[in-house]
Coordinates of C-alpha atoms in Angstrom, one line a residue:
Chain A
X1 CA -22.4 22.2 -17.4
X2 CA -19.6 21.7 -19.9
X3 CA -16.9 20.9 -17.3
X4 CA -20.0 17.8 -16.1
X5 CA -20.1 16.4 -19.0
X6 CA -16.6 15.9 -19.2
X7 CA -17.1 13.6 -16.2
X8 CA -19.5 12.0 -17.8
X9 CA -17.7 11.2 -20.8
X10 CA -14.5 10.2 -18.6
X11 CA -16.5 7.5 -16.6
X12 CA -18.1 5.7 -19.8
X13 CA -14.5 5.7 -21.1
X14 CA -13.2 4.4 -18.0
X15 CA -15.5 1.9 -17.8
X16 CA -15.8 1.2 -22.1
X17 CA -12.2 0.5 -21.5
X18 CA -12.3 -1.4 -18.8
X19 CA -14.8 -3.7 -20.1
X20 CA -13.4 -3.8 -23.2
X21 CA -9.7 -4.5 -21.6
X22 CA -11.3 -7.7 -20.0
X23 CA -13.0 -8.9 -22.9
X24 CA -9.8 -8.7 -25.1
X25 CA -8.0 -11.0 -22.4
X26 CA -10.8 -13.3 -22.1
X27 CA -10.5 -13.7 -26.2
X28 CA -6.6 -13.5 -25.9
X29 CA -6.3 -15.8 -23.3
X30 CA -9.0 -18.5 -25.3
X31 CA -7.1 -18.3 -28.6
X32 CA -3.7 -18.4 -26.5
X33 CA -4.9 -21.5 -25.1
X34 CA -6.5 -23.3 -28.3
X35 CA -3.5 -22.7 -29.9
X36 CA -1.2 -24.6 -27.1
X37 CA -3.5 -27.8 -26.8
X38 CA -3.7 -27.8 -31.1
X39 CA 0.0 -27.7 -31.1
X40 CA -0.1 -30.6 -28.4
X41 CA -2.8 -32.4 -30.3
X42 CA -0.8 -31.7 -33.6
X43 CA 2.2 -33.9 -31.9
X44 CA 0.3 -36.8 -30.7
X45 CA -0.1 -36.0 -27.7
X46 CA -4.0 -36.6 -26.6
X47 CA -6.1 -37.1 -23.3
X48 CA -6.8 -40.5 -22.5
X49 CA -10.6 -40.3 -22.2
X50 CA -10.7 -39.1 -26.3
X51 CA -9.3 -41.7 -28.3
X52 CA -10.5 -40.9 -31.2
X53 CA -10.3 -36.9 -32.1
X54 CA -13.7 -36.6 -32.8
X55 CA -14.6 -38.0 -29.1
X56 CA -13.8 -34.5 -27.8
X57 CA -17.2 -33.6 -29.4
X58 CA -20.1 -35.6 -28.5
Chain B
X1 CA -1.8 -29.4 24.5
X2 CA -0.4 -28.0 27.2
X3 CA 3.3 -29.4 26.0
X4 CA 2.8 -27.8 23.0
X5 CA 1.9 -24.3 24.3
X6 CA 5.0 -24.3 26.5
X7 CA 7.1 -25.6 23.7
X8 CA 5.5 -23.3 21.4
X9 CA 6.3 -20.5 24.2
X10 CA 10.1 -21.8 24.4
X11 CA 10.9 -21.8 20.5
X12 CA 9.5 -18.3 19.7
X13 CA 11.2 -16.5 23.0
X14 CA 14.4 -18.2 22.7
X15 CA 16.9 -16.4 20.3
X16 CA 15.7 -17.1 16.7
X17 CA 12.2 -16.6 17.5
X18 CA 10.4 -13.4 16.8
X19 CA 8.9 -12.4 19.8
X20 CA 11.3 -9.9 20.8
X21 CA 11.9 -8.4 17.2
X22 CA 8.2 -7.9 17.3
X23 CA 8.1 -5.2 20.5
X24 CA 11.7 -3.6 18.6
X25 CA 9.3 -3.1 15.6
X26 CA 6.3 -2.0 17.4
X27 CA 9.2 0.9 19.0
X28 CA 10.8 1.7 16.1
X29 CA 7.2 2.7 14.1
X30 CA 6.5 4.1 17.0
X31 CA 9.1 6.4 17.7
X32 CA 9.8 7.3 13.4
X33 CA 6.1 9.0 13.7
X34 CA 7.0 12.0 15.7
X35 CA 9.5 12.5 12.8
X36 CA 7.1 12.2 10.1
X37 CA 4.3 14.6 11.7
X38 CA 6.7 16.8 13.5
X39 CA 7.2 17.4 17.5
X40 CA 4.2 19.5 18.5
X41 CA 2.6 17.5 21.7
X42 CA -0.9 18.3 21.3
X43 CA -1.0 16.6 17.8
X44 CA 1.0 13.7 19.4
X45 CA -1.6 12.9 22.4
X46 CA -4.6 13.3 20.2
X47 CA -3.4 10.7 17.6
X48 CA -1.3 8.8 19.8
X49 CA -3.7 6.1 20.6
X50 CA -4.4 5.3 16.9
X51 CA -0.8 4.9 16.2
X52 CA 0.3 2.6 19.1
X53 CA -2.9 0.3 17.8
X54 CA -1.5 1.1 14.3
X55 CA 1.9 0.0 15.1
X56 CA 1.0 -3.0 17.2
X57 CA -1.5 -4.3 14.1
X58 CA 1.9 -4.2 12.2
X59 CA 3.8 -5.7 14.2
X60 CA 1.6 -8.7 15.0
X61 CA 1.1 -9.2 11.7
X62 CA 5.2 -9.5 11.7
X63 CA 5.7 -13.1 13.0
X64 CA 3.1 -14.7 11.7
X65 CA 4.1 -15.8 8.5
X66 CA 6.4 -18.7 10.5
X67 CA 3.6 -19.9 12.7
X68 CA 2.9 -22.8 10.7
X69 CA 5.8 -22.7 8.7
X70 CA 8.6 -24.0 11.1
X71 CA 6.4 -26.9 11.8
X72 CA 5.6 -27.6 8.5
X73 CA 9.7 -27.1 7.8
X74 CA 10.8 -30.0 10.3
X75 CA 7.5 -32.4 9.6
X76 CA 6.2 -32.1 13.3
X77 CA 2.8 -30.4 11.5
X78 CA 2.0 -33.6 9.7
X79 CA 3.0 -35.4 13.6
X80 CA 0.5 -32.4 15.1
X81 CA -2.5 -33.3 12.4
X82 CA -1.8 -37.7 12.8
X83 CA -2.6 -36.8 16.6
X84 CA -6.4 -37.7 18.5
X85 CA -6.7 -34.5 19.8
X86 CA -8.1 -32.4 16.9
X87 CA -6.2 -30.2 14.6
X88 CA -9.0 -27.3 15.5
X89 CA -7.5 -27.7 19.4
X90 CA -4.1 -27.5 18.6
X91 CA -4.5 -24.5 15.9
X92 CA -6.2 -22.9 19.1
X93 CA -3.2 -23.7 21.6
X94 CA -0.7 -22.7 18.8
X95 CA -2.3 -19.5 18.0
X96 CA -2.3 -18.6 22.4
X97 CA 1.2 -19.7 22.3
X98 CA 1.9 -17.0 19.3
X99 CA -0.2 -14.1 21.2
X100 CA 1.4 -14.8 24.6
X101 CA 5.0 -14.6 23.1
X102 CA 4.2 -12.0 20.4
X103 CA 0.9 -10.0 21.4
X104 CA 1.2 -9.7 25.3
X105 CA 4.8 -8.3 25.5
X106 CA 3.2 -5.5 22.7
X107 CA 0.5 -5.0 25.2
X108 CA 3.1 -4.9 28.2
X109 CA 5.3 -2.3 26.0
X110 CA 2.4 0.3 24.6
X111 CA 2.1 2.2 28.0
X112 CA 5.8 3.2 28.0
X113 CA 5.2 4.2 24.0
X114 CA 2.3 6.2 25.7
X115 CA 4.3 8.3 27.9
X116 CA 6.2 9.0 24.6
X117 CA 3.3 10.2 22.7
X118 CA 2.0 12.4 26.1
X119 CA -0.7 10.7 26.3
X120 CA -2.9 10.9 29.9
X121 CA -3.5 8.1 32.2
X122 CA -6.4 7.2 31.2
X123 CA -5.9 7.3 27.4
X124 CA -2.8 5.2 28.4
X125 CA -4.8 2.7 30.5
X126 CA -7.8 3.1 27.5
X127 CA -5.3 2.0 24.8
X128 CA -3.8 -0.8 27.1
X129 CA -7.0 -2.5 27.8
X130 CA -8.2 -2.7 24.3
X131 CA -4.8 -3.8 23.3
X132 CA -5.0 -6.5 25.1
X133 CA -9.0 -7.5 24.1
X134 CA -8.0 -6.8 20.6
X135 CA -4.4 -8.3 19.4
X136 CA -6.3 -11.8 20.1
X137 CA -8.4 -11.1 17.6
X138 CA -5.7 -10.4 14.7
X139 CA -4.1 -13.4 16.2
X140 CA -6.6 -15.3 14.9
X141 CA -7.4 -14.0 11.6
X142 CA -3.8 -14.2 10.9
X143 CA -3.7 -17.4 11.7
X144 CA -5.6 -18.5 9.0
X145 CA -3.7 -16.2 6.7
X146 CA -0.7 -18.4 7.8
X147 CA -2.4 -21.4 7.2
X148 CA -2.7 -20.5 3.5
X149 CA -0.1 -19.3 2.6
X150 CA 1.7 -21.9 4.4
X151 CA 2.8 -23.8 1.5
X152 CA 4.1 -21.1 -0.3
X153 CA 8.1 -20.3 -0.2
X154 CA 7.8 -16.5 0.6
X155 CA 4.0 -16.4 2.1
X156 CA 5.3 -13.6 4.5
X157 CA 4.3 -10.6 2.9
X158 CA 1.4 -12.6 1.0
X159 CA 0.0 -12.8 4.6
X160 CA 0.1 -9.6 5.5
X161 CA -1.5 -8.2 2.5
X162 CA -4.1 -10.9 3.0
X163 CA -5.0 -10.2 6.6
X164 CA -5.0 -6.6 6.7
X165 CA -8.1 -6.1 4.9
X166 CA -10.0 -8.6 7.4
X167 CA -8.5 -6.8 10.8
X168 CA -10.1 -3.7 9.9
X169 CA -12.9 -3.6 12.4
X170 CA -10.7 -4.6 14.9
X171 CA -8.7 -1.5 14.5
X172 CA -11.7 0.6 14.4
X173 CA -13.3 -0.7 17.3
X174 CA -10.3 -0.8 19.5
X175 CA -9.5 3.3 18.3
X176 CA -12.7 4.5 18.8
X177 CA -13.1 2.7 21.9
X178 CA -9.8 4.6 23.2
X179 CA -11.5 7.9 21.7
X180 CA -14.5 7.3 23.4
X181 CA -12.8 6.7 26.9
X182 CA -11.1 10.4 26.6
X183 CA -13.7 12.0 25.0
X184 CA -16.7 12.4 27.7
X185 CA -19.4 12.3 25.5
X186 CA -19.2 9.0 23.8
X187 CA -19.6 5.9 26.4
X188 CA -16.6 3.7 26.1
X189 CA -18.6 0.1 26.9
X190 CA -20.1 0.1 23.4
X191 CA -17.4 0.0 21.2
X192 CA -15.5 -1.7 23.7
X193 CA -17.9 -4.9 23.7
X194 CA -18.1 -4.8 20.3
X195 CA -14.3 -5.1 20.1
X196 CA -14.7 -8.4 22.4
X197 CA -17.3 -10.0 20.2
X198 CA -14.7 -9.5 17.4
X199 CA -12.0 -11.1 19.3
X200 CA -14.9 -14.1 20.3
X201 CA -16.2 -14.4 16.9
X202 CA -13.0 -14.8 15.4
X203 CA -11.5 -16.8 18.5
X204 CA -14.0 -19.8 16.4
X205 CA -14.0 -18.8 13.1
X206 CA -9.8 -18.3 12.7
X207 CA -8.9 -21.8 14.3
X208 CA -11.6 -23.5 12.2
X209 CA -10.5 -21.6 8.8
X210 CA -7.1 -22.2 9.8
X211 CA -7.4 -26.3 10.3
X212 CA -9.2 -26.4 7.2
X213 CA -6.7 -25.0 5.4
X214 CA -3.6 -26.8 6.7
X215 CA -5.8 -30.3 6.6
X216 CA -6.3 -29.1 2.7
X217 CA -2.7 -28.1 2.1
X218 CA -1.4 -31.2 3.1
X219 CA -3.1 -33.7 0.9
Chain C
X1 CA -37.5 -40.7 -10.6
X2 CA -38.2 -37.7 -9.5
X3 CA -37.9 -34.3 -10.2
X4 CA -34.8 -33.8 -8.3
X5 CA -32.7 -36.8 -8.8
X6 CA -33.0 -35.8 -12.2
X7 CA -32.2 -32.4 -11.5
X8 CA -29.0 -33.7 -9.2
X9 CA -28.2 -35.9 -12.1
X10 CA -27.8 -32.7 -14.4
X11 CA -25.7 -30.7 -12.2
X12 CA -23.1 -33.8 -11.6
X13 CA -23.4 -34.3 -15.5
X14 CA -22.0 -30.2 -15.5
X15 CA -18.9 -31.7 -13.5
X16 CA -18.1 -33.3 -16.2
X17 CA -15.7 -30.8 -17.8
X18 CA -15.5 -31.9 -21.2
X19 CA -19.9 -31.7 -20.9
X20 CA -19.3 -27.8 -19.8
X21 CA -17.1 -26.8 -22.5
X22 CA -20.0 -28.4 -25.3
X23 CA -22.7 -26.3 -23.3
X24 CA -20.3 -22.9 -23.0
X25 CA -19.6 -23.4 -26.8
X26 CA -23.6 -23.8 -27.4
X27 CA -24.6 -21.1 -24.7
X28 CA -21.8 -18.4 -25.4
X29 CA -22.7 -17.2 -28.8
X30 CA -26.0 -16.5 -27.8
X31 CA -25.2 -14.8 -24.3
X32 CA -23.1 -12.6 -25.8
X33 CA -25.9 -11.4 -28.3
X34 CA -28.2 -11.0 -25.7
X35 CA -25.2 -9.3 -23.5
X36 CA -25.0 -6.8 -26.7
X37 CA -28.8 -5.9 -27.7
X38 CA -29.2 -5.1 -24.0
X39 CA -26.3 -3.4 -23.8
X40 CA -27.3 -1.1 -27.0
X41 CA -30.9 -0.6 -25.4
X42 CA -29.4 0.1 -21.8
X43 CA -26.6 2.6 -23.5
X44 CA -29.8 4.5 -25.7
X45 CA -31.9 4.7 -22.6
X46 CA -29.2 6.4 -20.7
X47 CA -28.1 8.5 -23.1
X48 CA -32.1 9.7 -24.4
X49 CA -33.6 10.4 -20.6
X50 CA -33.4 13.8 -19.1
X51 CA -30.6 15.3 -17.1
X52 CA -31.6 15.4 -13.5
X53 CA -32.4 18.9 -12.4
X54 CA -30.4 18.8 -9.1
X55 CA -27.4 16.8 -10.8
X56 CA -27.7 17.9 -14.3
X57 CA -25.5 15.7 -16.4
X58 CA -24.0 13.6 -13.8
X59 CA -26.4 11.4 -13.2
X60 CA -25.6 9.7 -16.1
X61 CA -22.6 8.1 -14.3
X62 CA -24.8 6.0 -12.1
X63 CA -25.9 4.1 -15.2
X64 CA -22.7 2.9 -15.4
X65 CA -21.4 3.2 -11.5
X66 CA -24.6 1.3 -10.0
X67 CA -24.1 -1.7 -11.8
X68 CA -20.4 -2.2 -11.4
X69 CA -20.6 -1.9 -7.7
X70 CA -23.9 -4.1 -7.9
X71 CA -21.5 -6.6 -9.9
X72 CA -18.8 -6.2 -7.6
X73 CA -20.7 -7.3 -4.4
X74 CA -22.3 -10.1 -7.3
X75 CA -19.5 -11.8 -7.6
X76 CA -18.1 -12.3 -4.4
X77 CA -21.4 -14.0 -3.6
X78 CA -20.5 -16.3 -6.8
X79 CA -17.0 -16.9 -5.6
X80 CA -18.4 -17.4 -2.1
X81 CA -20.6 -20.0 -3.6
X82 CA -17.9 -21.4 -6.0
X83 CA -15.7 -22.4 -2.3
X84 CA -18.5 -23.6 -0.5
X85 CA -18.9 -25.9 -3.9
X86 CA -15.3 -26.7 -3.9
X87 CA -15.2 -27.2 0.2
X88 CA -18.2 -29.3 0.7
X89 CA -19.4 -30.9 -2.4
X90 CA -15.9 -31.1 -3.9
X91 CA -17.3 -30.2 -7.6
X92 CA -14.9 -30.3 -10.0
X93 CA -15.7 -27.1 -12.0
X94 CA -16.7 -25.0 -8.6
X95 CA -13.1 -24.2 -8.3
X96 CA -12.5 -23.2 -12.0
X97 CA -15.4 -21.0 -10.8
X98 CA -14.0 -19.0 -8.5
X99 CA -10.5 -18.6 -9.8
X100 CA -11.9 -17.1 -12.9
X101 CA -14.1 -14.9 -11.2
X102 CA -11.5 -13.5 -9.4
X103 CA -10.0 -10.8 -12.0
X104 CA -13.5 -9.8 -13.4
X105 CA -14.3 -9.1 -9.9
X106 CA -11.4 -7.1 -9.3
X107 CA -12.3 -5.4 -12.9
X108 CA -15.7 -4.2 -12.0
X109 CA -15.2 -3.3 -8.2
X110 CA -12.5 -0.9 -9.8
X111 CA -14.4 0.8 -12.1
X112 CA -17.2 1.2 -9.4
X113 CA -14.4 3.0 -7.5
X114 CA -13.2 5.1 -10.4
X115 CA -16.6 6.4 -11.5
X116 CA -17.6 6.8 -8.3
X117 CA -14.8 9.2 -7.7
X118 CA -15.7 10.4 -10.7
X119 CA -18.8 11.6 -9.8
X120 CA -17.9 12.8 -6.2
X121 CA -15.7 15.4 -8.0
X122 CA -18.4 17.5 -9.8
X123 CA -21.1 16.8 -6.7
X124 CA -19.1 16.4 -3.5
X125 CA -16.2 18.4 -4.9
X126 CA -13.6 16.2 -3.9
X127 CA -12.0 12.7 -5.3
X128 CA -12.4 10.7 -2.3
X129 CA -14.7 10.8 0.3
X130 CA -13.9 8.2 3.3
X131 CA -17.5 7.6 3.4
X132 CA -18.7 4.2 4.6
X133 CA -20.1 2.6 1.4
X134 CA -16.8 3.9 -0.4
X135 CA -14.6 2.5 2.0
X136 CA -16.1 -0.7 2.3
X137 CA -15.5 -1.5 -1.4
X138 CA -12.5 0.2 -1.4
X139 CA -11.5 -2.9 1.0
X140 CA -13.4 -5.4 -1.1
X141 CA -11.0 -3.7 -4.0
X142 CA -8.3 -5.0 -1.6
X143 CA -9.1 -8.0 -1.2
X144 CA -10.1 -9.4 -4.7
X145 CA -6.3 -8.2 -5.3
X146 CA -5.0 -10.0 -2.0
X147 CA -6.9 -13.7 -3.5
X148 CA -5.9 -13.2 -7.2
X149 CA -2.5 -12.9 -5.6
X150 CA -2.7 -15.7 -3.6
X151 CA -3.9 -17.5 -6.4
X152 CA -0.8 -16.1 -8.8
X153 CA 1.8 -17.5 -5.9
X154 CA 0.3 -21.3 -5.9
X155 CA 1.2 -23.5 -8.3
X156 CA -1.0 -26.7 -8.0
X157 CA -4.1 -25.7 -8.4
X158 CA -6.2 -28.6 -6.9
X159 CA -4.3 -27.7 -3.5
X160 CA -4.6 -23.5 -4.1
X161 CA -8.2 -24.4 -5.1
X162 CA -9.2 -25.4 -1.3
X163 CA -6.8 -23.4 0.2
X164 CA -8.3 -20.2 -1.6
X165 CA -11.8 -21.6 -0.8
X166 CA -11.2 -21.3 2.8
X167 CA -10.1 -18.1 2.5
X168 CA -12.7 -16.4 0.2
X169 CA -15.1 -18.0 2.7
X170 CA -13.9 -16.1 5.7
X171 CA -13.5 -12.5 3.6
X172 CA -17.4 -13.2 3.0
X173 CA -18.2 -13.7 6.8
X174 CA -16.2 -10.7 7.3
X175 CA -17.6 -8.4 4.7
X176 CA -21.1 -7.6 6.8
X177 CA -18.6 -7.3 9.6
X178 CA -16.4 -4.5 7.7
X179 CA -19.3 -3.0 6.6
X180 CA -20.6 -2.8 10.1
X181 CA -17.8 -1.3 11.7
X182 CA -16.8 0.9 8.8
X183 CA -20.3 2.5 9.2
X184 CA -19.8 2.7 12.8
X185 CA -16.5 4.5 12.1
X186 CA -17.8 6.5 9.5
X187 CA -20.6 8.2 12.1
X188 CA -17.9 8.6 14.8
X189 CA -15.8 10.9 12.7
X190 CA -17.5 12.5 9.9
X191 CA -21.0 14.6 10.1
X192 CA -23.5 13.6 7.6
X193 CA -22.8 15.9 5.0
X194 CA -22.5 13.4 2.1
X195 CA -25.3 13.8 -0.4
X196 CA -26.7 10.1 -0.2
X197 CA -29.0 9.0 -2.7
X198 CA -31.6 6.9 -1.3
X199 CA -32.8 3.9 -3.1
X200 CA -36.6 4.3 -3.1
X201 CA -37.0 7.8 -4.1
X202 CA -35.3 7.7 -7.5
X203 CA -37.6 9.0 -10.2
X204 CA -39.0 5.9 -12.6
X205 CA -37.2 8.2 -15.1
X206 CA -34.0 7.0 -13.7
X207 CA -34.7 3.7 -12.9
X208 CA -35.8 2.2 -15.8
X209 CA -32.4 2.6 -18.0
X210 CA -30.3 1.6 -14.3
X211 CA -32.0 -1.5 -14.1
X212 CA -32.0 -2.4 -18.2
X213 CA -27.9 -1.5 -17.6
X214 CA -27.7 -3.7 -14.5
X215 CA -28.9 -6.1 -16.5
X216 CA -26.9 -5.7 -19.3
X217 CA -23.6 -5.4 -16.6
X218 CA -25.1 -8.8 -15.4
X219 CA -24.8 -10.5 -18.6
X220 CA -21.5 -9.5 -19.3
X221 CA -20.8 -10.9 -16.2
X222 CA -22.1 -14.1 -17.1
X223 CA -20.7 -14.2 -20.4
X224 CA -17.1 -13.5 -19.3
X225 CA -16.7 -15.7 -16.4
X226 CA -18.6 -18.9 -18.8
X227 CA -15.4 -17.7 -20.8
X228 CA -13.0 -17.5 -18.5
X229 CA -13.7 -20.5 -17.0
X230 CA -13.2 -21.9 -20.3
X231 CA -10.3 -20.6 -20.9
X232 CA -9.0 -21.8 -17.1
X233 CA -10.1 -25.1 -18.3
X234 CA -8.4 -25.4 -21.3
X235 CA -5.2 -24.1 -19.4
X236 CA -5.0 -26.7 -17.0
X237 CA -5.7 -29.6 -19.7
X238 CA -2.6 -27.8 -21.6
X239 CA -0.7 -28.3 -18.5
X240 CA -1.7 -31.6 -17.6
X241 CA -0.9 -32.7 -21.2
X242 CA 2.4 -31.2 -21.2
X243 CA 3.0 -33.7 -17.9
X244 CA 1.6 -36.5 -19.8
X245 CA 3.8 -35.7 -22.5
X246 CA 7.1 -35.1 -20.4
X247 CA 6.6 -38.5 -18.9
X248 CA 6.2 -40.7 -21.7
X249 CA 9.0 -38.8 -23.1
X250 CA 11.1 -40.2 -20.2
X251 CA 9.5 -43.8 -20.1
X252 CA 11.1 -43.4 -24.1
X253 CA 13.9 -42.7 -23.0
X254 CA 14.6 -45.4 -20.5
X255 CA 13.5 -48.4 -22.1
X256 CA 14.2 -48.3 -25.4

């Protein structure tokens, strides 16, 4: 029964780090890409449709 | 249409085409697997039909990657597409054009690679006539593999990896068809039909995908 | 008018990008809450029922193995939908869809594989078994890798969008089709000597924490893709800034 359990415990890991592997790119990924269009936003550079900063959020 | 399928024909038999590298692939893979699992005969005729169906999947798969790509190269794609007849016809004719240069001369060359592999008669005759219901089929599914991976710079290998997964039953159904023509108990028609009906069903759905997908590339 | 104009009028107001990334920031704090408390109550439930008596331990790997292969066969569908949205209806966000799908799909058909093997090891007492529901995912394995490659190779992604659309469309009218013949494959060469665990007979003892994880696995699948497609989003507005910005830099520089 011992030798089960260690199957056990290998799947949850597998798939705890799995998950948690996908979740961490999801958030990396986000940041990565709020970073890049602040930068842009920091140099003037802005879409057409939101003139004014704030238009972003209506 | 029937101007393009000649000229089709014409440009993949003549020297830079691949229709003859296609059969010297199809040989060599053929004749490296004795190496691999060693010369005993008996082995050899019981899996020999799966690996001339095996090796002829592979090396169909070979030329595909320039099926729309030449065309596309030299503009006479965008000339195909601005035509009245539709794009669906001429993905159809292009695609018999491909298996008559590529497929048929695989079909013509697995009996001699069946002699090789001392196979009988009939598993020769077996593998022949579901070679030549089934390449067709992967034919058409590569087709639309071509067709998206037809704007890409290196889309060869892309396609392959793309349209292996999709050929699958057709591999099954054409091996255990062979199987069940040497082994009495199982009735060769069922697999056999079934194998048709793949080559049908994707005889409409490839060309379809396929003009879809170079209409949508283009724009 | 009506009830469905207004409805229609909603879903073309979600093409609106700039619209979906207010809702995702409103929606996704709370989804992920909810992904978490069910999560805790799915995990609890697994780990507080009884062992089965034939499987001892192991059957605590189904919590987990179920609903990533459920997921796995889930988000094709949503892909699937996702091209038929970017083929016929051309909506703008059905293609962010199923390009961030793609990898999460991949993610979960994987660990369906892995824990599946293993829990063939301690019950079947092998890895792998080329049995026809393993094989047919094993292929679905391969070609969630074959699309996110095909979507790695193209550049522009309005033009890999379609071009991806018609092919995720043909891998779903070939999946019954695979799974057909790989059953009929399966019979032809292997005895039935696979322990299969039918659906209806499970014990409610079972059941109950499977289906609170499958829902829980569900959630997280909503809450990553709403992300991901966020995150796609933002990564093509980067890019298209960076255009904007590279060609005003050059109408700058030529009349000065």
């Amino acid at each position: 029964m011992m030798s089960h359990a260690a199957y056990v415990i290998a799947s949850y890991a597998v798939a705890a780090a799995t998950v948690a592997g996908l979740i961490l790119w999801v958030l990396t990924d986000g940041r990565a890409r709020r970073r890049e269009l602040q930068q842009l936003e920091a140099a003037g550079i802005r879409r057409r449709s939101a003139a004014a900063p704030a238009g972003e959020r209506e | 249409m029937i101007a393009l399928f000649f000229r089709d024909l014409k440009l993949s038999v003549r020297a830079g085409g691949g229709a003859m590298i296609g059969v010297l692939f199809f040989m060599t893979v053929v004749a490296v697997i004795p190496f691999g699992v060693g010369p005993d005969l008996n082995l050899l005729a019981r899996i020999g039909p799966a690996i001339l169906w095996i090796g002829a999947l592979l090396a169909s798969l070979l030329g595909l990657d320039r099926l729309f790509q030449a065309e596309r190269e030299d503009g006479s794609l965008d000339l195909i597409m601005m035509q009245e007849t539709p794009l669906l016809l001429a993905v159809l004719v292009k695609c018999a054009a491909h298996w008559t240069a590529t497929g048929l001369p695989l079909v013509i060359a697995s009996p001699f690679l069946g002699l090789f592999m001392n196979m009988d008669e009939g598993a020769i005759g077996a593998t022949m006539v579901t070679l030549l219901a089934g390449t067709p089929a992967i034919t058409f599914i590569g087709a639309v593999g071509a067709a998206v991976a037809v704007a890409l710079p290196r889309g060869g290998l892309l396609v392959s990896i793309l349209v292996l997964p999709l050929a699958i039953p057709v591999l099954i159904f054409g091996v255990s068809a062979v199987y069940a023509a040497i082994e009495d108990p199982a009735p060769f028609l069922p697999p056999f039909m079934i194998l048709i009906a793949i080559t049908l069903f994707f005889g409409v759905i490839g060309p379809v995908a396929a003009a879809a997908a170079l209409r949508h590339s283009a724009d | 008018m009506s009830e469905s104009s207004l409805a229609i009028r909603k879903f073309s107001d979600l093409a609106n990008p700039t619209r979906f990334l207010a809702l995702a920031d409103r929606v996704l704090p709370w989804l992920a809450a909810l992904t978490l408390l069910v999560f805790a109550v799915g995990l609890w439930l697994s780990f507080a029922t009884e062992g089965d008596y034939q499987q001892g331990e192991t059957v605590r790997i189904m919590y987990v193995h179920v609903p990533s292969a459920w997921l796995s066969m889930m988000c094709y569908t949503v892909m699937a939908i996702s091209a038929l949205g970017t083929l016929v209806w051309r909506h703008p966000l059905a293609d962010v869809s199923a390009r961030a799908a793609a990898p999460i799909g991949a993610c979960f058909t994987f660990l369906a594989l892995v824990t599946g093997s293993l829990w063939g090891k301690p019950m079947w007492g092998t890895w792998w078994v080329w049995d026809a529901r393993l094989t047919s995912v094993f292929v679905l394995f391969l070609m969630y890798l074959g699309l996110i490659a095909l979507n790695r190779a193209m550049d522009d992604p309005s033009r890999s969008a379609r071009v991806s659309a018609v092919l995720i469309l043909v891998g779903f009218v070939n999946i019954p089709i695979i799974k057909f013949s790989v059953e009929w494959w399966n019979t032809l060469h292997q005895p039935a000597s696979v322990i299969r665990l039918d659906g209806p007979t499970i014990d409610p003892e079972f059941l109950r924490p499977l289906i609170v994880m499958a829902i829980a696995f569900t959630l997280l699948f909503f809450t990553l893709h709403i992300a991901a497609m966020r995150n796609e989003i933002w990564r093509r507005r980067v890019a298209s800034l960076r255009r904007q910005a590279a060609r005003n830099a050059g109408r700058e520089q030529l009349s000065p």
